[in-house]
Coordinates of C-alpha atoms and ligand atoms in Angstrom, one line a residue:
X680 CA 2.7 33.4 -30.2
X681 CA 3.1 34.2 -26.3
X682 CA 0.7 32.8 -23.8
X683 CA 0.4 32.9 -20.2
X684 CA -1.1 30.2 -18.1
X685 CA -2.5 30.5 -14.6
X686 CA -2.1 27.3 -12.8
X687 CA 0.2 24.5 -13.2
X688 CA -2.3 21.6 -12.4
X689 CA -3.6 18.9 -14.7
X690 CA -5.6 21.8 -16.9
X691 CA -2.5 23.5 -17.0
X692 CA -0.6 20.9 -18.3
X693 CA -3.0 19.5 -20.8
X694 CA -3.2 22.8 -22.3
X695 CA 0.4 23.3 -22.4
X696 CA 0.6 19.9 -24.4
X697 CA -2.1 21.2 -27.0
X698 CA -0.5 24.3 -27.6
X699 CA 2.7 22.9 -28.3
X700 CA 1.2 20.0 -30.7
X701 CA -0.5 22.9 -32.5
X702 CA 2.3 25.1 -32.6
X703 CA 5.7 24.3 -31.6
X704 CA 7.1 28.0 -31.5
X705 CA 4.2 29.0 -29.1
X706 CA 6.2 30.7 -26.0
X707 CA 4.5 29.6 -22.8
X708 CA 4.9 31.0 -19.4
X709 CA 3.4 29.0 -16.3
X710 CA 2.2 31.0 -13.4
X711 CA 1.6 29.1 -10.0
X712 CA 0.8 30.8 -6.6
X713 CA 2.4 27.9 -4.7
X714 CA 6.0 27.1 -5.1
X715 CA 5.9 23.6 -6.7
X716 CA 4.1 22.5 -9.8
X717 CA 1.4 20.3 -10.5
X718 CA -1.7 21.3 -8.5
X719 CA -4.3 18.8 -7.8
X720 CA -1.8 16.0 -8.7
X721 CA 0.4 17.0 -5.9
X722 CA -2.1 18.2 -3.5
X723 CA -5.3 16.6 -4.3
X724 CA -4.5 13.2 -5.5
X725 CA -4.4 10.9 -2.3
X726 CA -1.1 10.2 -1.3
X727 CA -1.6 6.1 -1.3
X728 CA -2.6 6.7 -5.0
X729 CA 0.9 6.8 -6.6
X730 CA 0.1 5.5 -10.0
X731 CA -2.5 8.3 -10.4
X732 CA 0.6 10.7 -9.5
X733 CA 2.6 9.1 -12.4
X734 CA 1.3 11.9 -14.9
X735 CA 3.8 14.3 -13.2
X736 CA 6.3 12.7 -15.5
X737 CA 4.5 13.3 -18.8
X738 CA 3.7 17.0 -17.1
X739 CA 7.7 17.1 -16.6
X740 CA 8.5 16.8 -19.8
X741 CA 6.5 19.6 -20.9
X742 CA 8.1 21.6 -18.2
X743 CA 11.5 20.4 -19.6
X744 CA 10.5 22.0 -23.0
X745 CA 12.8 25.1 -24.0
X746 CA 10.0 27.2 -25.0
X747 CA 8.0 26.4 -21.6
X748 CA 8.8 28.9 -18.3
X749 CA 7.7 28.2 -15.0
X750 CA 7.0 31.1 -12.2
X751 CA 6.4 29.2 -8.8
X752 CA 5.2 31.5 -6.1
X753 CA 3.9 34.1 -8.3
X754 CA 0.4 35.0 -7.3
X755 CA -1.8 36.1 -10.3
X756 CA -4.0 38.7 -9.2
X757 CA -2.0 39.5 -6.5
X758 CA 1.7 39.6 -7.2
X759 CA 0.9 40.5 -10.9
X760 CA -2.6 42.4 -11.7
X761 CA -4.7 40.6 -14.4
X762 CA -4.6 43.8 -16.4
X763 CA -0.8 43.7 -16.7
X764 CA -0.8 40.0 -17.6
X765 CA -3.3 40.6 -20.4
X766 CA -1.2 43.2 -21.7
X767 CA 1.9 41.6 -21.9
X768 CA 0.7 38.1 -23.3
X769 CA -1.2 37.5 -26.7
X770 CA -3.5 35.1 -24.6
X771 CA -4.1 34.3 -21.0
X772 CA -5.4 31.2 -19.8
X773 CA -6.8 30.6 -16.4
X774 CA -6.5 27.0 -15.9
X775 CA -6.0 27.6 -12.2
X776 CA -8.6 24.7 -10.9
X777 CA -10.8 24.7 -7.8
X778 CA -9.0 24.9 -4.7
X779 CA -11.3 26.0 -2.4
X780 CA -14.0 24.0 -0.2
X781 CA -17.8 24.6 -1.1
X782 CA -18.8 26.0 2.2
X783 CA -21.3 23.0 4.0
X784 CA -24.0 25.5 5.8
X785 CA -24.8 23.9 9.3
X786 CA -26.7 25.7 12.0
X787 CA -23.9 26.6 14.9
X788 CA -20.8 25.3 13.0
X789 CA -18.5 27.3 15.1
X790 CA -16.9 24.1 15.8
X791 CA -12.8 23.8 15.9
X792 CA -12.6 20.5 14.6
X793 CA -14.5 20.5 11.1
X794 CA -12.4 20.8 8.1
X795 CA -13.3 21.3 4.6
X796 CA -11.8 18.6 2.4
X797 CA -9.3 21.0 0.5
X798 CA -7.8 21.8 3.7
X799 CA -7.7 18.5 5.0
X800 CA -6.4 16.7 1.8
X801 CA -4.1 19.8 1.5
X802 CA -2.9 19.0 5.1
X803 CA -1.8 15.3 4.6
X804 CA -0.4 16.2 1.1
X805 CA 1.6 18.9 2.2
X806 CA 0.1 22.0 0.8
X807 CA 2.0 25.0 2.0
X808 CA -1.6 26.9 2.9
X809 CA -2.9 24.0 4.7
X810 CA 0.2 22.2 6.5
X811 CA -0.4 24.1 9.8
X812 CA -4.2 22.4 10.1
X813 CA -3.6 20.6 13.6
X814 CA -6.6 18.0 13.2
X815 CA -7.3 16.4 16.2
X816 CA -7.8 12.4 16.0
X817 CA -8.0 11.8 19.5
X818 CA -11.9 10.9 19.1
X819 CA -14.0 7.8 18.7
X820 CA -15.8 8.8 15.8
X821 CA -15.1 10.9 12.8
X822 CA -17.8 12.1 10.1
X823 CA -17.3 12.7 6.7
X824 CA -20.3 14.6 4.6
X825 CA -20.4 13.7 1.0
X826 CA -20.9 10.7 -1.3
X827 CA -17.9 11.5 -3.7
X828 CA -14.4 9.9 -4.1
X829 CA -13.0 12.8 -1.9
X830 CA -14.8 11.3 0.6
X831 CA -13.4 8.1 0.4
X832 CA -9.8 9.6 -0.2
X833 CA -10.4 11.0 3.4
X834 CA -11.7 7.9 5.1
X835 CA -9.2 5.7 3.6
X836 CA -6.2 8.3 4.7
X837 CA -8.0 8.1 8.4
X838 CA -8.2 4.4 8.4
X839 CA -5.1 3.3 7.1
X840 CA -2.0 2.4 9.5
X841 CA 1.4 3.7 9.0
X842 CA 2.3 0.4 7.1
X843 CA -0.7 0.7 4.6
X844 CA 0.5 4.0 3.9
X845 CA 4.1 2.5 2.8
X846 CA 5.1 3.5 -0.7
X847 CA 3.3 6.8 -0.3
X848 CA 4.2 10.5 -0.1
X849 CA 2.0 11.6 2.8
X850 CA 3.6 13.9 5.2
X851 CA 5.6 13.2 8.0
X852 CA 3.8 15.3 10.4
X853 CA 0.6 13.6 8.9
X854 CA 1.4 10.2 9.7
X855 CA 2.5 11.6 13.4
X856 CA -0.7 12.6 13.8
X857 CA -2.8 10.1 12.6
X858 CA -0.5 7.7 15.0
X859 CA -2.6 9.4 17.7
X860 CA -5.7 8.6 16.3
X861 CA -8.5 6.9 18.9
X862 CA -11.0 7.0 15.9
X863 CA -13.0 3.6 15.9
X864 CA -16.0 4.6 13.4
X865 CA -16.1 6.7 10.2
X866 CA -19.1 7.8 9.2
X867 CA -19.4 8.7 5.2
X868 CA -22.7 10.9 5.2
X869 CA -24.9 10.9 2.0
X870 CA -27.8 12.9 1.6
X871 CA -29.2 10.9 -1.4
X872 CA -29.6 7.0 -1.9
X873 CA -26.8 4.7 -3.1
X874 CA -28.0 4.9 -6.4
X875 CA -27.2 8.4 -6.5
X876 CA -23.8 8.2 -4.6
X877 CA -20.9 9.5 -6.9
X878 CA -18.4 7.2 -5.8
X879 CA -16.2 5.3 -8.5
X880 CA -15.8 1.4 -8.3
X881 CA -12.2 0.9 -7.4
X882 CA -12.4 3.5 -4.9
X883 CA -15.3 2.3 -3.3
X884 CA -13.8 -1.4 -3.6
X885 CA -10.9 -0.1 -1.6
X886 CA -12.9 0.4 1.5
X887 CA -13.2 -3.3 1.7
X888 CA -9.5 -4.0 1.4
X889 CA -8.2 -2.1 4.6
X890 CA -6.4 -4.0 7.0
X891 CA -8.3 -2.4 10.4
X892 CA -11.4 -0.9 9.3
X893 CA -14.3 -3.0 7.7
X894 CA -17.1 -1.0 5.8
X895 CA -20.6 -1.4 7.2
X896 CA -23.6 -0.4 5.0
X897 CA -26.4 1.4 6.9
X898 CA -28.9 0.5 3.9
X899 CA -31.3 -2.2 4.1
X900 CA -30.3 -5.4 1.8
X901 CA -33.6 -5.9 -0.1
X902 CA -33.7 -2.1 -0.8
X903 CA -30.2 -2.3 -2.3
X904 CA -31.2 -5.5 -4.4
X905 CA -34.5 -3.5 -5.3
X906 CA -32.0 -0.9 -6.8
X907 CA -30.0 -3.6 -8.5
X908 CA -33.0 -5.1 -10.0
X909 CA -35.0 -1.8 -10.9
X910 CA -34.1 -2.2 -14.6
X911 CA -32.0 0.1 -16.6
X912 CA -29.0 1.0 -14.5
X913 CA -26.1 2.6 -15.3
X914 CA -23.0 0.4 -15.4
X915 CA -21.2 2.3 -12.5
X916 CA -24.3 2.5 -10.4
X917 CA -24.5 -1.1 -10.6
X918 CA -21.2 -1.8 -9.8
X919 CA -21.3 0.4 -7.0
X920 CA -24.5 -1.3 -5.4
X921 CA -23.0 -4.7 -5.6
X922 CA -19.9 -3.6 -4.1
X923 CA -22.0 -2.3 -1.3
X924 CA -24.1 -5.5 -1.3
X925 CA -20.6 -7.3 -1.1
X926 CA -19.8 -5.3 2.1
X927 CA -22.7 -6.6 3.7
X928 CA -22.2 -10.2 3.3
X929 CA -18.4 -10.2 3.8
X930 CA -18.4 -9.2 7.0
X931 CA -15.0 -9.4 8.9
X932 CA -15.8 -8.5 12.4
X933 CA -13.1 -5.9 12.8
X934 CA -13.9 -3.9 15.4
X935 CA -13.3 -0.4 13.4
X936 CA -15.9 0.5 11.1
X937 CA -16.5 2.6 8.3
X938 CA -20.3 3.2 8.1
X939 CA -21.9 4.4 5.2
X940 CA -25.0 6.2 6.1
X941 CA -27.4 7.3 3.2
X942 CA -30.7 9.6 3.1
X943 CA -29.1 11.7 6.1
X944 CA -29.1 15.5 5.6
X945 CA -26.4 17.3 8.1
X946 CA -28.0 20.4 9.5
X947 CA -26.5 21.4 12.9
X948 CA -23.6 20.9 15.1
X949 CA -23.5 21.1 18.8
X950 CA -21.0 21.3 21.3
X951 CA -21.8 21.0 24.9
X952 CA -19.5 19.8 27.8
X953 CA -16.4 18.9 25.3
X954 CA -18.7 17.0 23.3
X955 CA -19.9 17.6 20.1
X956 CA -22.7 15.9 18.0
X957 CA -23.8 16.2 14.5
X958 CA -27.3 16.6 13.6
X959 CA -28.7 14.7 10.8
X960 CA -32.1 14.7 9.3
X961 CA -33.6 11.9 7.3
X962 CA -34.2 12.7 3.6
X963 CA -36.0 11.2 0.9
X964 CA -35.4 12.1 -2.8
X965 CA -38.2 12.9 -4.9
X966 CA -37.9 13.4 -8.7
X967 CA -34.3 13.7 -7.9
X968 CA -35.1 16.5 -5.4
X969 CA -33.8 16.2 -1.9
X970 CA -37.1 16.3 0.8
X971 CA -35.9 16.7 4.4
X972 CA -38.0 15.5 6.8
X973 CA -38.4 16.0 10.8
X974 CA -36.6 12.7 11.7
X975 CA -33.5 13.6 13.6
X976 CA -30.5 11.6 14.4
X977 CA -27.7 12.4 16.4
X978 CA -23.7 11.4 15.9
X979 CA -21.2 12.2 18.4
X980 CA -18.5 13.7 16.3
X981 CA -14.7 14.4 17.6
X982 CA -13.9 15.2 13.9
X983 CA -15.9 16.3 10.9
X984 CA -14.4 16.5 7.3
X985 CA -16.8 18.4 4.7
X986 CA -16.1 16.7 1.3
X987 CA -19.0 18.2 -0.7
X988 CA -17.0 19.6 -3.8
X989 CA -14.7 22.5 -4.7
X990 CA -15.0 26.1 -6.2
X991 CA -12.7 28.5 -7.4
X992 CA -10.1 30.9 -5.5
X993 CA -11.2 34.2 -6.7
X994 CA -8.6 36.2 -8.9
X995 CA -8.7 39.9 -8.7
X996 CA -10.5 41.6 -11.5
X997 CA -12.1 38.3 -12.7
X998 CA -15.8 37.7 -12.0
X999 CA -17.2 34.7 -11.1
X1000 CA -20.2 32.5 -12.1
X1001 CA -23.3 33.3 -10.5
X1002 CA -22.8 29.8 -8.6
X1003 CA -19.8 31.4 -7.4
X1004 CA -18.0 28.2 -7.8
X1005 CA -16.2 29.2 -11.3
X1006 CA -15.1 32.0 -13.5
X1007 CA -17.8 33.6 -15.5
X1008 CA -17.1 32.7 -19.2
X1009 CA -18.8 31.6 -22.1
X1010 CA -17.3 28.8 -24.2
X1011 CA -14.2 29.0 -21.9
X1012 CA -13.7 33.0 -23.3
X1013 CA -13.7 35.4 -20.1
X1014 CA -13.0 38.8 -21.6
X1015 CA -10.3 40.3 -24.1
X1016 CA -7.7 38.1 -24.7
X1017 CA -8.4 35.9 -21.1
X1018 CA -9.7 32.5 -21.3
X1019 CA -10.6 29.6 -18.9
X1020 CA -10.7 25.8 -18.8
X1021 CA -10.8 22.9 -16.3
X1022 CA -12.3 23.0 -12.9
X1023 CA -11.7 27.1 -13.1
X1024 CA -14.4 27.2 -16.1
X1025 CA -17.0 24.9 -14.5
X1026 CA -18.2 22.4 -11.9
X1027 CA -15.5 20.6 -10.3
X1028 CA -16.3 17.1 -11.5
X1029 CA -14.1 14.7 -13.6
X1030 CA -10.7 12.6 -13.1
X1031 CA -7.2 14.1 -14.3
X1032 CA -7.7 12.4 -18.1
X1033 CA -10.9 14.9 -18.6
X1034 CA -9.1 18.1 -18.7
X1035 CA -7.3 16.9 -21.8
X1036 CA -10.6 17.2 -24.0
X1037 CA -11.1 20.8 -22.5
X1038 CA -7.7 21.6 -23.2
X1039 CA -7.9 20.6 -26.8
X1040 CA -11.0 22.3 -27.5
X1041 CA -9.7 25.6 -25.9
X1042 CA -6.1 25.6 -27.5
X1043 CA -8.3 25.7 -31.0
X1044 CA -10.5 28.5 -30.0
X1045 CA -7.4 30.5 -28.6
X1046 CA -5.5 29.7 -31.6
X1047 CA -8.0 30.7 -33.9
X1048 CA -9.2 33.9 -31.8
X1049 CA -6.2 35.6 -30.9
X1050 CA -4.1 37.2 -33.6
X1051 CA -1.6 39.2 -31.7
X1052 CA 1.9 38.6 -31.9
X1053 CA 3.3 40.6 -28.9
X1054 CA 7.0 40.5 -28.2
X1055 CA 8.1 37.6 -25.6
X1056 CA 6.7 38.8 -21.8
X1057 CA 9.2 36.6 -19.7
X1058 CA 12.3 38.7 -19.3
X1059 CA 9.6 41.6 -18.7
X1060 CA 7.9 39.6 -15.9
X1061 CA 11.1 38.3 -14.5
X1062 CA 11.9 42.3 -14.3
X1063 CA 8.7 43.1 -12.7
X1064 CA 9.1 40.3 -9.9
X1065 CA 12.7 41.4 -9.1
X1066 CA 11.7 45.1 -8.7
X1067 CA 8.9 43.7 -6.6
X1068 CA 11.1 41.5 -4.6
X1069 CA 8.7 38.7 -5.3
X1070 CA 10.9 35.6 -5.0
X1071 CA 10.1 33.0 -8.1
X1072 CA 10.7 29.4 -8.4
X1073 CA 12.0 28.8 -11.7
X1074 CA 12.1 25.2 -13.2
X1075 CA 15.4 24.8 -12.7
X1076 CA 14.6 25.7 -8.9
X1077 CA 11.8 23.1 -9.0
X1078 CA 14.3 20.3 -10.4
X1079 CA 16.3 21.0 -7.4
X1080 CA 13.8 20.7 -5.0
X1081 CA 12.0 17.8 -6.7
X1082 CA 15.6 15.9 -6.4
X1083 CA 15.9 17.0 -2.8
X1084 CA 12.3 15.9 -1.7
X1085 CA 12.9 12.4 -3.2
X1086 CA 16.3 12.1 -1.2
X1087 CA 14.9 13.1 2.0
X1088 CA 12.1 10.5 1.8
X1089 CA 12.1 8.0 4.9
X1090 CA 12.5 4.3 4.2
X1091 CA 9.3 2.8 2.9
X1092 CA 8.0 6.3 1.5
X1093 CA 8.4 8.0 -2.1
X1094 CA 9.0 11.5 -1.2
X1095 CA 9.3 14.0 1.8
X1096 CA 7.4 17.1 0.0
X1097 CA 8.8 20.5 1.2
X1098 CA 5.6 22.6 2.9
X1099 CA 7.2 25.5 4.0
X1100 CA 8.3 28.5 2.2
X1101 CA 11.4 29.4 4.2
X1102 CA 12.7 25.7 4.2
X1103 CA 12.1 25.8 0.4
X1104 CA 14.2 28.7 0.1
X1105 CA 16.8 27.7 2.0
X1106 CA 17.7 25.1 0.2
X1107 CA 17.8 27.1 -3.4
Ligands
LIG2356 P1 -18.3 15.0 -6.2 O1 -18.0 13.5 -6.5 O2 -19.1 16.0 -6.6 O3 -19.1 14.7 -4.5 C1 -19.8 15.6 -3.8 C2 -20.7 14.9 -2.7 O4 -20.9 15.8 -1.9 C3 -21.9 14.5 -3.4 O5 -22.3 13.5 -3.1 C4 -23.0 15.6 -2.9 O6 -24.3 14.9 -3.2 C5 -22.3 15.9 -1.7 N1 -23.1 17.1 -1.0 C6 -22.8 18.4 -1.9 N2 -23.4 19.4 -1.2 C7 -24.1 18.7 0.2 C8 -24.4 19.4 1.3 N3 -24.6 20.7 1.4 N4 -24.9 18.3 2.3 C9 -24.3 16.9 2.1 N5 -23.6 17.0 1.0 C10 -23.3 17.6 -0.2 O7 -17.3 15.7 -5.5 P2 -15.8 15.4 -4.9 O8 -16.0 14.1 -4.0 O9 -14.9 16.3 -4.5 O10 -14.9 15.2 -6.0 C11 -14.4 16.1 -7.3 C12 -14.3 15.1 -8.5 O11 -12.7 14.6 -8.5 C13 -15.1 14.0 -9.1 O12 -15.5 14.3 -10.1 C14 -14.5 12.7 -8.3 O13 -14.9 11.7 -8.9 C15 -13.2 13.1 -9.0 N6 -12.1 12.3 -7.8 C16 -11.5 11.2 -8.5 C17 -10.9 10.7 -7.4 C18 -10.2 9.3 -8.0 O14 -10.8 9.2 -9.5 N7 -9.7 8.3 -7.5 C19 -10.3 10.8 -6.4 C20 -11.0 12.1 -6.1 C21 -11.8 13.1 -6.6 P3 -25.3 15.4 -4.1 O15 -25.0 14.6 -5.2 O16 -26.7 15.2 -3.0 O17 -25.0 16.8 -4.5

């Protein structure tokens, strides 16, 4: 069997793993629009979470398999149409993740220093699509919208000193720009209560381990205790509340603060005389719904990052679900011989390992439903790309680049990612 996987992040590699476990003879071609593989692990996982990035070792093992080929820098839907790839392969699996920001709708959002987390995280992680972002940190207050782990990742990167980022693979240009930072207050804004926050415990705890910033919780201690004692509480929630309470009691008196603000819904951004303010309306949660009141608060915000979740990057020829956040599909089936899994197929929630189950389920479905045995398509695709003058990256190219990145790393850092296409092709 001859399968094309679109995307090269966790979902794509767990699918490769599952397919090869089911059938050693399957031929898999992985297509990635960026030059380097590993998607979210390389460009989403925070650079100071190197242990999480270790999963790349397992993924590389599958990339090394003889019957797995890699086509980096090939954009399916643009360079190669969905129709063509669907014709050439027995099955096509869209595992391209969710690489775009969900839009934060604010009145008056024509403000320059406002970034979505996909862009901002992509910037400090060397994603070629975001490496030219140019955020400005010469401001006292930063505001991060959202109460998920990505909001915490962004806050951590904004607050860590260069030394605290040792042993990471943060981009050199990001370190340089961060060293100009005048940020003293990082607001993390949630529209619900601490009980509904999506943080996970170890990521939240890290906020209390920073060397120059300390967490401050704008929520009444008694109300936090009330949540804690409110009966059947999910263990994860309970632990989060305990950590927030510990932040309130272990005050370090650092000048710089990470301020958790809850029950605040951002609705407007106003720029006047070189000053920008984000306006928040106090909210209440009733029957799990957010009810916004008319009580307004105003925070002067030199930089705003919206970390409110992700949506797919559309592919020509594939329809989106009505939410427009992922590809329309029925239990992973899109149409004809085209399937999808991971964040491309549903909500962008869950950790890297979550994709393993989805990959295994989809593999079984595809192998059950697809009976065709088309001739291997790799050579045809190579020929097609050469004719269209599309320079693609092979797995041998990637091996070379991988070594170069490690060799180029500065002292105390693990890797210097190549984020510029021209530079990448110069090395090959
Ligand atoms: P997330 O966990 O879904 O959090 C998104 C946050 O944005 C929620 O608090 C949500 O609030 C809020 N939000 C959505 N729309 C909003 C709006 N219009 N205005 C204000 N707030 C809004 O998403 P994420 O942080 O992007 O993370 C994605 C997934 O990756 C998660 O499953 C996360 O755990 C995972 N992840 C894990 C790690 C790790 O394990 N270290 C690191 C990063 C990410 P509501 O609840 O009110 O909708």
